């Protein structure tokens, strides 16, 4: 049995994930319990619980508000994942981080593939991309990065979820897709 730590556990994904992980050893921390951009608090949480897997469901998802306060969005969407990745690189454990279709320009005439060139046109997309590229990728070889195809055809959802992702997460990812 794995030890799962969920950040942003009060949000949509965090709530669904908690339900999907019944029977597993789970610590679900909402924003009031753990601010992912607070490195001292993140380090303490990871040292105390020693998770095998951290699912980062925390994000600044207010797309319109991010346009007028990109700094606040950057703190959660870019700096926060970096804090998590850094703490896990030190203490061990895998990080599962969720991307978004906003990292793409949105003008393609076909569904995006996970490795298509990015080109965010919004503050939300820029900060999410910064979290993946600048913060996580250079710190870790231990994570999964899920480019969420919410709103795409369900078949794309299943193709996109890495085969190597833990089965519970695969399922919830697919369920999310199918419910959209
Ligand atoms: N929902 C979608 O359609 C969709 C589509 C594509 C990708 N995604 C991605 O999926 C992931 C989960 O999204 P979601 O839909 O579950 O978002 P959500 O419902 O907005 O949940 C995000 C959670 O993160 C919390 N949070 C904000 N700042 C935080 C911080 N500094 N530290 C800890 N927690 C913090 C929020 O708390 P407050 O509510 O108190 O702010 C909220 O509970 C995100 O990475 C998002 O980019 C979502």
XYZ file of C-alpha atoms and ligand atoms in Angstrom:
228
model
C 0.000 0.000 0.000
C 1.302 3.465 -0.919
C 1.240 6.535 1.277
C -0.467 9.348 -0.626
C -0.290 13.023 0.207
C -2.814 15.195 -1.628
C -2.288 18.948 -1.741
C -5.146 21.290 -2.588
C -7.399 18.540 -1.274
C -10.428 20.821 -0.965
C -10.658 21.415 -4.718
C -12.453 19.412 -7.408
C -9.641 17.005 -8.234
C -8.543 16.691 -4.618
C -12.068 15.818 -3.523
C -12.484 13.173 -6.229
C -9.061 11.760 -5.536
C -9.778 11.373 -1.825
C -12.889 9.382 -2.710
C -10.968 7.228 -5.186
C -8.256 6.404 -2.680
C -10.472 4.940 0.023
C -8.570 2.073 1.620
C -5.193 3.625 0.873
C -3.070 5.484 3.370
C -3.911 9.091 2.525
C -3.161 12.462 4.010
C -5.377 15.047 2.332
C -4.339 18.627 3.007
C -6.416 21.580 1.936
C -5.069 25.070 1.448
C -5.590 25.963 5.122
C -3.537 22.912 6.140
C -0.680 23.347 3.688
C 0.314 26.232 1.454
C 2.357 24.580 -1.301
C 4.437 27.719 -1.797
C 5.599 27.690 1.830
C 8.800 25.666 1.678
C 9.138 25.282 5.442
C 5.611 23.942 5.770
C 5.988 21.663 2.736
C 9.261 20.220 4.013
C 7.697 19.566 7.416
C 4.636 17.895 5.895
C 6.791 15.617 3.743
C 9.165 14.770 6.573
C 6.274 14.016 8.948
C 4.166 11.864 6.616
C 6.928 10.480 4.356
C 4.604 9.980 1.367
C 5.419 7.621 -1.477
C 3.354 9.767 -3.816
C 2.349 13.415 -3.646
C -0.508 14.435 -5.919
C -0.467 18.166 -6.387
C -4.114 19.129 -6.819
C -3.418 22.655 -5.601
C -3.596 25.420 -8.160
C -4.633 28.992 -8.787
C -7.422 28.201 -11.213
C -9.218 31.551 -11.439
C -8.334 32.088 -15.090
C -9.765 35.616 -15.392
C -8.433 36.837 -12.035
C -4.960 35.610 -12.994
C -4.867 38.217 -15.792
C -4.843 41.032 -13.241
C -2.686 39.261 -10.642
C -0.258 36.998 -12.484
C 2.124 37.159 -9.541
C -0.394 35.469 -7.268
C -1.047 32.796 -9.898
C 2.695 32.293 -10.402
C 3.210 31.725 -6.688
C 0.794 28.787 -6.654
C 1.129 27.409 -10.193
C 4.867 27.821 -10.725
C 6.690 28.372 -7.434
C 4.521 25.924 -5.468
C 5.217 22.874 -7.666
C 8.908 23.761 -7.478
C 8.763 23.717 -3.697
C 7.098 20.286 -3.770
C 9.594 18.913 -6.300
C 12.537 20.213 -4.318
C 11.293 18.710 -1.058
C 10.627 15.349 -2.714
C 14.015 15.325 -4.403
C 15.517 15.604 -0.936
C 13.267 13.230 0.963
C 12.205 10.752 -1.733
C 8.784 10.099 -3.217
C 7.091 10.759 -6.532
C 5.234 13.870 -7.582
C 2.124 13.763 -9.745
C 1.354 17.167 -11.154
C -1.603 18.065 -13.349
C -1.207 20.237 -16.403
C -3.889 21.967 -18.420
C -4.876 22.552 -22.018
C -4.199 26.260 -21.338
C -0.479 25.589 -21.885
C -1.316 25.341 -25.602
C -2.295 28.218 -27.857
C -5.719 26.728 -28.474
C -5.758 27.342 -32.223
C -5.011 23.803 -33.418
C -7.439 22.154 -35.800
C -7.101 18.802 -34.036
C -6.858 17.561 -30.451
C -3.467 18.322 -28.942
C -0.947 15.618 -28.284
C 0.909 15.741 -25.035
C 4.225 16.725 -26.642
C 2.868 19.367 -29.009
C 4.592 22.761 -28.823
C 3.194 24.906 -26.045
C 2.169 28.540 -26.442
C -0.005 29.811 -23.631
C -1.994 32.957 -24.337
C -3.202 33.609 -20.793
C -1.609 34.331 -17.428
C -3.062 31.081 -16.092
C -1.494 29.090 -18.936
C 1.870 30.845 -18.605
C 2.083 30.209 -14.884
C 1.024 26.572 -15.247
C 3.634 26.043 -17.963
C 6.297 27.742 -15.855
C 5.508 25.305 -13.058
C 6.100 22.338 -15.323
C 9.060 23.462 -17.329
C 11.095 25.670 -15.061
C 10.229 24.238 -11.709
C 9.467 20.569 -11.908
C 11.288 19.249 -14.953
C 14.685 20.503 -13.940
C 14.394 19.201 -10.408
C 13.083 15.756 -10.823
C 13.156 12.569 -12.745
C 10.593 11.128 -10.423
C 7.296 12.573 -11.472
C 4.362 12.204 -13.780
C 3.056 15.302 -15.445
C -0.486 14.893 -16.661
C -1.584 17.118 -19.488
C -5.298 17.157 -18.848
C -7.475 16.745 -21.876
C -10.673 17.807 -20.077
C -13.100 18.817 -22.731
C -11.501 16.577 -25.338
C -12.979 13.340 -26.543
C -12.921 10.600 -23.917
C -10.722 8.454 -26.151
C -8.014 11.122 -25.933
C -8.274 11.016 -22.179
C -7.429 7.363 -22.065
C -4.620 7.650 -24.560
C -3.038 10.477 -22.708
C -2.887 9.057 -19.217
C 0.502 7.398 -18.817
C 0.309 3.629 -18.619
C 2.800 3.755 -15.809
C 0.669 6.071 -13.660
C -0.761 4.495 -10.533
C -4.035 2.773 -11.327
C -6.099 4.899 -8.938
C -4.950 8.061 -10.644
C -5.511 6.603 -14.095
C -9.047 5.816 -13.112
C -9.820 9.194 -11.629
C -8.270 10.921 -14.618
C -10.462 8.932 -16.950
C -13.509 9.481 -14.756
C -12.854 13.210 -14.816
C -12.670 13.138 -18.581
C -15.787 11.108 -19.010
C -17.804 13.301 -16.679
C -16.991 16.451 -18.615
N -11.076 21.631 -13.432
C -10.652 21.650 -14.696
O -11.421 21.810 -15.643
C -9.188 21.458 -15.012
C -8.797 21.326 -16.345
C -7.456 21.141 -16.657
C -6.509 21.081 -15.647
N -6.883 21.240 -14.358
C -5.820 21.182 -13.345
O -6.190 20.222 -12.375
C -5.650 20.602 -11.126
C -6.756 20.609 -10.092
O -7.725 21.563 -10.510
P -9.162 21.672 -9.832
O -10.147 21.787 -10.929
O -9.354 20.626 -8.792
O -9.008 23.130 -9.173
P -9.786 23.745 -7.932
O -11.102 23.085 -7.747
O -9.719 25.220 -8.101
O -8.846 23.297 -6.713
C -7.603 23.878 -6.479
C -7.385 23.860 -5.003
O -6.071 24.394 -4.735
C -6.196 25.208 -3.563
N -5.091 26.144 -3.463
C -4.953 27.376 -4.019
N -3.772 27.914 -3.652
C -3.163 27.014 -2.853
C -1.915 26.985 -2.171
N -1.048 28.027 -2.225
N -1.597 25.896 -1.442
C -2.457 24.850 -1.363
N -3.639 24.810 -1.973
C -3.984 25.886 -2.726
C -7.527 25.896 -3.732
O -7.958 26.417 -2.502
P -8.998 27.674 -2.487
O -10.263 27.158 -3.095
O -9.091 28.018 -1.063
O -8.350 28.728 -3.332
C -8.391 24.745 -4.229
O -8.934 24.005 -3.151
C -4.983 21.962 -11.338
O -3.591 21.772 -11.514
C -5.607 22.490 -12.598
O -4.741 23.359 -13.286
C -8.208 21.416 -14.011
